[in-house]
C-alpha positions as a printed NumPy array, in Angstrom:
array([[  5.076,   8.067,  27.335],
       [  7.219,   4.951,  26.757],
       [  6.317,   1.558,  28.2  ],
       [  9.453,   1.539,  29.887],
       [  9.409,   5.027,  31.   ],
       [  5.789,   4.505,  32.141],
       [  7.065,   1.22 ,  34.365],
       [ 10.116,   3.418,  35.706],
       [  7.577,   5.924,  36.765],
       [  5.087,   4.163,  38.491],
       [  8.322,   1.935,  40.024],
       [  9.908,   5.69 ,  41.25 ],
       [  6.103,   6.766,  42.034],
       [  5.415,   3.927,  44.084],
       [  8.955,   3.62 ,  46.059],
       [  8.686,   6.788,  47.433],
       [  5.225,   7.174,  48.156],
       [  4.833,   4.083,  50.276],
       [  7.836,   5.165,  52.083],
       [  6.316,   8.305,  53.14 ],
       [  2.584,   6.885,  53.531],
       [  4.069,   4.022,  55.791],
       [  6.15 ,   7.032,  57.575],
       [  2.68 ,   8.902,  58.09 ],
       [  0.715,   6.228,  59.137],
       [  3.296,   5.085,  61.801],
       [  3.477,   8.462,  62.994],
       [ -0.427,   8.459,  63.458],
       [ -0.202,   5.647,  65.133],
       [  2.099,   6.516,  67.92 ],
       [  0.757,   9.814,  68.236],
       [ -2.656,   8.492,  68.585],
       [ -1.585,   5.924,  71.613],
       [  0.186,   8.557,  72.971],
       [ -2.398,  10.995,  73.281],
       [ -4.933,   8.136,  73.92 ],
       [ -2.269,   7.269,  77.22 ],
       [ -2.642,  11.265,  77.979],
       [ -6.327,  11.445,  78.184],
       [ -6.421,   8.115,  80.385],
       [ -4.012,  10.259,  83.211],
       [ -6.283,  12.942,  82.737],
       [ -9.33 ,  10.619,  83.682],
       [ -7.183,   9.25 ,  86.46 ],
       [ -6.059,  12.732,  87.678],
       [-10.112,  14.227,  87.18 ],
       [-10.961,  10.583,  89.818],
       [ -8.205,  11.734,  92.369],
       [ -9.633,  14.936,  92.452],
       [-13.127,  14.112,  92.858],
       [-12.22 ,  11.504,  95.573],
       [-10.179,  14.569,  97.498],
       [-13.301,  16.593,  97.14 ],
       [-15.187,  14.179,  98.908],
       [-12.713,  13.855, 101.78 ],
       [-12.45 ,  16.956, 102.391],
       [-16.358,  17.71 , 102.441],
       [-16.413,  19.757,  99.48 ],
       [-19.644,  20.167,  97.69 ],
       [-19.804,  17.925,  94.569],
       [-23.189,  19.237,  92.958],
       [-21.688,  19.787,  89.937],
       [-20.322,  16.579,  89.272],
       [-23.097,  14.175,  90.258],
       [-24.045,  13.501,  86.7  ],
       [-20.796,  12.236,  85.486],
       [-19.081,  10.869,  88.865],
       [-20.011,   8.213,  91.699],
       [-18.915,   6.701,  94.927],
       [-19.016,   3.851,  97.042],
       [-16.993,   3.064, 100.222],
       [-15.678,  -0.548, 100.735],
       [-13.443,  -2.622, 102.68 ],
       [-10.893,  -4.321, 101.25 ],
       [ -9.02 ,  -8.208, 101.947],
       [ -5.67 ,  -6.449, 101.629],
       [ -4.025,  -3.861, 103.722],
       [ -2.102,  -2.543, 101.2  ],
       [ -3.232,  -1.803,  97.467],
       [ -1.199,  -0.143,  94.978],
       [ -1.629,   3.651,  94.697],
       [ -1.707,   3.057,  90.499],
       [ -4.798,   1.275,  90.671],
       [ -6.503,   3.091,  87.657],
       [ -8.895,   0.619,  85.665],
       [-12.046,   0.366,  83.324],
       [-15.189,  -1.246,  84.405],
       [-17.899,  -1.614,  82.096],
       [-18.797,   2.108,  81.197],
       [-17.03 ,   3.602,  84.043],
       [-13.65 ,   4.264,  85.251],
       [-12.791,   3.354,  88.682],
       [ -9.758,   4.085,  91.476],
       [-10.128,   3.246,  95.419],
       [ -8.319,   5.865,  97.552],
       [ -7.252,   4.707, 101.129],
       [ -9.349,   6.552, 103.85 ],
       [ -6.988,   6.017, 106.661],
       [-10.391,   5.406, 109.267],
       [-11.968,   2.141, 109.943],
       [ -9.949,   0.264, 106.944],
       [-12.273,   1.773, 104.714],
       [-11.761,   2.443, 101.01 ],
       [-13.062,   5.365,  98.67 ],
       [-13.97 ,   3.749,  95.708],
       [-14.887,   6.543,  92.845],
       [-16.304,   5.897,  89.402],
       [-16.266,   8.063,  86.394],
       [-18.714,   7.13 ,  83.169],
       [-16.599,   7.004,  79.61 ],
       [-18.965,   8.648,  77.851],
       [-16.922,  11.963,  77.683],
       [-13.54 ,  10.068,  77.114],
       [-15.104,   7.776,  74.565],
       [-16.527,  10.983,  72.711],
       [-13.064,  12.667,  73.02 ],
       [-11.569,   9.422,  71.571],
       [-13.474,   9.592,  68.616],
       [-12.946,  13.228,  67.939],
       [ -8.782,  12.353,  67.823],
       [ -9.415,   9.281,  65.796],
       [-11.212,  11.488,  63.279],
       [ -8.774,  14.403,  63.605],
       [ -5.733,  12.126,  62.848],
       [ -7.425,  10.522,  60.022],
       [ -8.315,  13.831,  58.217],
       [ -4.531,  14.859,  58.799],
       [ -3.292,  11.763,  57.53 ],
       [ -5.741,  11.752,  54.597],
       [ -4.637,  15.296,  53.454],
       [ -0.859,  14.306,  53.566],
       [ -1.493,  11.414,  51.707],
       [ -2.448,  13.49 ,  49.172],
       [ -0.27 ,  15.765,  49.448],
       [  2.756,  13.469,  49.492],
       [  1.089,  11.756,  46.441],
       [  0.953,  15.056,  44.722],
       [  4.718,  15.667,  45.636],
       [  5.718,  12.086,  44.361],
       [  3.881,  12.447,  40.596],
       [  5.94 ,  15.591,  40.509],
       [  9.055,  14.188,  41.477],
       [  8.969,  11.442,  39.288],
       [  7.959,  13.594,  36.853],
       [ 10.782,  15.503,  37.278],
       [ 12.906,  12.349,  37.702],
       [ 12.29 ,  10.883,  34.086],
       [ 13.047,  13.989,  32.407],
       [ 16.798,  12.907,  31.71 ],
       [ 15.552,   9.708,  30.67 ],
       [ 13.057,  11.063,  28.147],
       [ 15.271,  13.22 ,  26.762],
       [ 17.913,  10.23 ,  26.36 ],
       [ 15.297,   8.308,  24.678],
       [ 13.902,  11.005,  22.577],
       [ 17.861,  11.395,  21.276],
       [ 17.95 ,   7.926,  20.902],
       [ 14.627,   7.476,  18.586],
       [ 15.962,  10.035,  16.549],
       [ 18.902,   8.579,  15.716],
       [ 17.207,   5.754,  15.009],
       [ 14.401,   6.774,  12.961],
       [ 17.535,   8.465,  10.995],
       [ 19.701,   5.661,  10.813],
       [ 16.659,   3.076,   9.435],
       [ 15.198,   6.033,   7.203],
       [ 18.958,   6.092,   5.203],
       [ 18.802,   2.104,   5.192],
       [ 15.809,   1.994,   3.208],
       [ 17.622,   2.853,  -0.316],
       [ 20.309,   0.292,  -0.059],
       [ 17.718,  -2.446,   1.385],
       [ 15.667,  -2.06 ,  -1.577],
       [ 18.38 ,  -2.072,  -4.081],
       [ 19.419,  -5.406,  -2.377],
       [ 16.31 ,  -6.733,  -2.808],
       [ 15.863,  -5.292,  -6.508],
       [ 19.313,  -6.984,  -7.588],
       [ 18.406, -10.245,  -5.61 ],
       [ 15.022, -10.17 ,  -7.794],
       [ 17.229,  -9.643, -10.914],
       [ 19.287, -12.914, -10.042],
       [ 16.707, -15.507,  -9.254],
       [ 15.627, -14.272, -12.79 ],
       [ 18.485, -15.381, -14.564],
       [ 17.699, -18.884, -15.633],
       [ 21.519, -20.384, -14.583],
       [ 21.382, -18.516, -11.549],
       [ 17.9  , -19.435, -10.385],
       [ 18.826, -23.221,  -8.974],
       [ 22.209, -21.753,  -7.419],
       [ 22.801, -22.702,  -3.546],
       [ 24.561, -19.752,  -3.218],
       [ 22.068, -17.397,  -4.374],
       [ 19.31 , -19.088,  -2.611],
       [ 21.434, -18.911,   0.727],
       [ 22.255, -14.967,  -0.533],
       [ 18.097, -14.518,  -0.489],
       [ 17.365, -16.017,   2.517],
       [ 20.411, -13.424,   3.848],
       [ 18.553, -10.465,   2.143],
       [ 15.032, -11.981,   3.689],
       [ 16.886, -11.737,   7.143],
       [ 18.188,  -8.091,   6.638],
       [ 15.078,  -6.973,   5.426],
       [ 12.874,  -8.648,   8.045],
       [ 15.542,  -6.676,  10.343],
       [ 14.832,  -3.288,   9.248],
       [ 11.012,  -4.001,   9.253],
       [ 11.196,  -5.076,  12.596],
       [ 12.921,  -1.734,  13.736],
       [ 10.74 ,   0.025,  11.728],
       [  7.487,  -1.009,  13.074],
       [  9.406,  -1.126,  16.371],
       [  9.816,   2.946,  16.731],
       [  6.072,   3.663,  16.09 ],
       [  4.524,   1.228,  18.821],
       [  3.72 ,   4.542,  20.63 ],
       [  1.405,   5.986,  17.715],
       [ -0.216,   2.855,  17.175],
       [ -3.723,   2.685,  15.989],
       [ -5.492,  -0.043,  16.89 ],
       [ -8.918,  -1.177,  14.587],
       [-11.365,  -4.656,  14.792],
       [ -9.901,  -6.143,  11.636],
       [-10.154, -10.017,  10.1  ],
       [ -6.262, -11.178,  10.493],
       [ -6.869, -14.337,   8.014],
       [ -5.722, -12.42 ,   4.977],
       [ -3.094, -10.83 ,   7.101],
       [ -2.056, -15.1  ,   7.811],
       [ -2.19 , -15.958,   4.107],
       [ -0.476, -13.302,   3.323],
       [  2.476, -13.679,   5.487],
       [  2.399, -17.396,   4.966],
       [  2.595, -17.089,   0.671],
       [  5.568, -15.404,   1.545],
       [  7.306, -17.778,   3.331],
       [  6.445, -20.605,   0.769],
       [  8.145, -19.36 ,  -1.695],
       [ 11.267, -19.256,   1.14 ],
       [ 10.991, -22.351,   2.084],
       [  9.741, -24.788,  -0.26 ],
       [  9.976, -28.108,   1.995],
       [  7.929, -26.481,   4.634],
       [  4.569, -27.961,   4.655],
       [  1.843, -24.973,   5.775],
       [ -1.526, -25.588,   6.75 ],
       [ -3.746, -22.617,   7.639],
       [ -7.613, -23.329,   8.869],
       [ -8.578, -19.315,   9.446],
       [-12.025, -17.79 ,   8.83 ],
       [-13.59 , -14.393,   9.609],
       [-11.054, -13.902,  13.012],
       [-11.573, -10.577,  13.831],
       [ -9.835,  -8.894,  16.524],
       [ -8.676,  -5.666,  17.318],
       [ -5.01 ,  -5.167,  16.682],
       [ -2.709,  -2.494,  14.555],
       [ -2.289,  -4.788,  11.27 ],
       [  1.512,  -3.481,  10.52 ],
       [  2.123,  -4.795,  13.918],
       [  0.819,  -7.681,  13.391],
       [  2.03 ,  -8.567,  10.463],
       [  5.38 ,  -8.084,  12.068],
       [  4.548, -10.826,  14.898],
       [  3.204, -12.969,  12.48 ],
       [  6.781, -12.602,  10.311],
       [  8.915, -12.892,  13.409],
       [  7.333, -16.157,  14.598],
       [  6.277, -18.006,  11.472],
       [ 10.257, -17.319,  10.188],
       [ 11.52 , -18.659,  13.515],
       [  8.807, -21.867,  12.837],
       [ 10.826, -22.27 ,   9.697],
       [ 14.501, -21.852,  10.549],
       [ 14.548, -23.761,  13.19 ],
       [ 11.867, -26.612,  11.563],
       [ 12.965, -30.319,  10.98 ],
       [ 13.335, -31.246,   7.147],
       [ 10.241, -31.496,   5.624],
       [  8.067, -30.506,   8.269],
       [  5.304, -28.498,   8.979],
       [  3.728, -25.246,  10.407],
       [  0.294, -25.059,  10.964],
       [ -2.251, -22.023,  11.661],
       [ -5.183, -22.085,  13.265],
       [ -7.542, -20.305,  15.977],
       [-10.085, -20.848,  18.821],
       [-12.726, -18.43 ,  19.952],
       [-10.017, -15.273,  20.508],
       [ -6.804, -17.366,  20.471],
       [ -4.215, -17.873,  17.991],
       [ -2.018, -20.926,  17.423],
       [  1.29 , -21.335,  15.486],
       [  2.701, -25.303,  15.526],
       [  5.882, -25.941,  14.314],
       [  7.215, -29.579,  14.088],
       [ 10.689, -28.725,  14.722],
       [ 12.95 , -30.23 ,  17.883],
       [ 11.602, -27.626,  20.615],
       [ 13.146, -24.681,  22.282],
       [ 15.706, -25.345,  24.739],
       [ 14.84 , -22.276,  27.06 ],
       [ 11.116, -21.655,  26.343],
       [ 10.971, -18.85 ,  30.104],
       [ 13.856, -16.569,  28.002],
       [ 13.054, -16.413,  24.592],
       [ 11.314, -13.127,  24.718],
       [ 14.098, -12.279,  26.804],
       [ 16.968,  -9.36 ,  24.458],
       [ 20.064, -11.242,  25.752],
       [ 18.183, -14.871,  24.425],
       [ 19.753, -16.034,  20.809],
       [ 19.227, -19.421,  19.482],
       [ 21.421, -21.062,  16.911],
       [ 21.947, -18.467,  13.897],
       [ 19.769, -15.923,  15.162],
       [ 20.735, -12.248,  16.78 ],
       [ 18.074, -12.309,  19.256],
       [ 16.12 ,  -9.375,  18.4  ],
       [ 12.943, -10.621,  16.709],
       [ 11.05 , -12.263,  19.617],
       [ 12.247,  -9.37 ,  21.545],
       [ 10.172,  -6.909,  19.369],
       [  7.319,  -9.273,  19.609],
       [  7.1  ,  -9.304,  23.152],
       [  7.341,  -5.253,  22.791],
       [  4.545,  -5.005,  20.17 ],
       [  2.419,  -7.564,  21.588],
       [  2.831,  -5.36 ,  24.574],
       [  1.616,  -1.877,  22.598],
       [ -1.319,  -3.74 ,  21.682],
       [ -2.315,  -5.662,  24.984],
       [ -1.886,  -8.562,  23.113],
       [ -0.564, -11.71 ,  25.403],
       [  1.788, -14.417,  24.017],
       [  2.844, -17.533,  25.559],
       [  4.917, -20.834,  23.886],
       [  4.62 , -24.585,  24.839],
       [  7.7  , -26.696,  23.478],
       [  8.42 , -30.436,  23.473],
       [ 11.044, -32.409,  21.551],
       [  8.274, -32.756,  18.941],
       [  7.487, -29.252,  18.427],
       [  6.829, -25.822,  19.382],
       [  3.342, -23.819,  20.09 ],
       [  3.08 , -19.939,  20.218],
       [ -0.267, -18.823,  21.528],
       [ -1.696, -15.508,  20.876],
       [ -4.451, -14.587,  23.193],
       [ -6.033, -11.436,  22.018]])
């Protein structure tokens, strides 16, 4: 699976399964206060009919254990009939007597409500546990389901792609063999035209590497490799480029774990941008800290450093799409990239 089909599943997965969790939960909520509000008239109901027992001289040996009563006189000669309440352990209600101005006053002990309590509590949690899975079952499936005409898009899309750069390759490198035939030619070699024609054929061909590498960051293999010769290697290239460039690279024995065509393609991408966009005569230097990678440039600073990895970004000369792959393969490899800029110069970090 794509990174961007697995971020439009887990967006799809995630929308609609909160939706319904928050749905259940809410509904186990109100059904639990309602039936809590239930079981407290019950108690209250259970009271009134233990209190008419007693007024009526019933016998009451059977409920001794879990009821009481008291008779009292109360201040005021009126109380309200709804005068259910907790006290401690027990539940309480007084019932008028009509005689004397006395008061029934009968208790019941929680114990069995409290017990009964529980028992829901547990009940509702098991339900709502089992439709959470359920509902989290249904939701993989659906977005399963939902991506489907997005794969199959994408799939059509990478194979038109793969198609398209696979019948670029001969005309690339015929480019590249006839530029290599020109610098030979001895009146040719010191032409501005023919060094602005390479740089062109550099570009196209650091284009179609880019996509190249691009369409197989899903099969990449990644392997604990030393990326100095991987540096110099990329760097000897782009002296012979760029001849005013000054290049300083202090690398030794930095192994990390990476997929080297990958890298190679990051290190291409930023080192060409440290060049283009470089002040005359300057500089680009290479170097690393425990598992951290630096590129300086001493050119005059990116205008919008929060949107270069951005598609839609394009500086001056540039179509935009080679810090876009970066970001992308960086990505495939868990590989994290950030970029400090000034009016003196430029920084990409690559924490790995």
């Amino acid at each position: 699976m794509h990174h961007h089909e697995k971020v439009a599943f887990l967006k799809f997965f995630i929308t609609y399964f909160v939706s319904v969790a928050l749905l259940i939960l809410v509904a186990g909520f109100f059904y639990y206060n309602q039936m809590k509000n239930h079981m407290l008239r019950m108690e209250e109901f259970s009271l009134i009919k233990y209190a008419r027992h007693i007024k009526m001289g019933d016998p009451i040996e059977g409920l001794h254990k879990e009821y009481r009563y008291i008779y009292i006189k109360h201040k005021e000669k009126r109380i309200d009939i709804r005068n259910f309440s907790s006290v401690g352990d027990e539940f309480t209600k007084i019932i008028p007597m009509n005689k004397n101005g006395l008061y029934l006053q009968v208790f019941k002990s929680k114990k069995e409500f409290n017990e009964k309590l529980f028992n829901l509590k547990i009940k509702i949690i098991a339900i709502q546990m089992f439709l959470l899975l359920l509902f989290a079952f249904l939701s993989y499936k659906l977005a399963k389901n939902a991506l489907k005409p997005l794969q199959e898009s994408i799939s059509t899309l990478d194979k038109f792609a793969k198609d398209l750069i696979h019948d670029l390759n001969t005309p690339v490198t015929s480019i590249k063999l006839n530029m290599k035939l020109l610098e030979k030619q001895t009146d040719l070699s010191d032409n501005k035209i023919v060094q602005r024609l390479n740089k062109s054929v550099h570009n196209i061909s650091e284009l179609h590497e880019n996509l190249n590498i691009l369409l197989q960051e899903e099969t990449f293999q990644l392997e604990k490799i030393n990326l100095c010769p991987l540096i110099n290697e990329v760097v000897e290239m782009h002296q012979e480029l760029y001849t005013d460039i000054h290049f300083e690279v202090v690398c030794s024995n930095f192994k990390v774990k990476i997929n080297a065509n990958a890298m190679k393609q990051i290190l291409q991408n930023i080192i060409s941008n440290a060049c283009k966009y470089n002040s005359k005569n300057g500089y680009v230097k290479i170097y690393h800290k425990n598992h951290t990678l630096y590129i300086e440039d001493s050119g005059k600073g990116i205008k919008e450093p929060q949107k270069i990895f951005e598609r839609s970004y394009s500086a001056e000369h540039s179509t935009g799409i080679g810090l876009d792959i970066v970001r992308r393969l960086a990505i495939a490899m868990n590989v994290k990239i950030e970029v400090t800029t000034s009016s003196q110069g430029s920084c990409f970090i690559i924490n790995f």
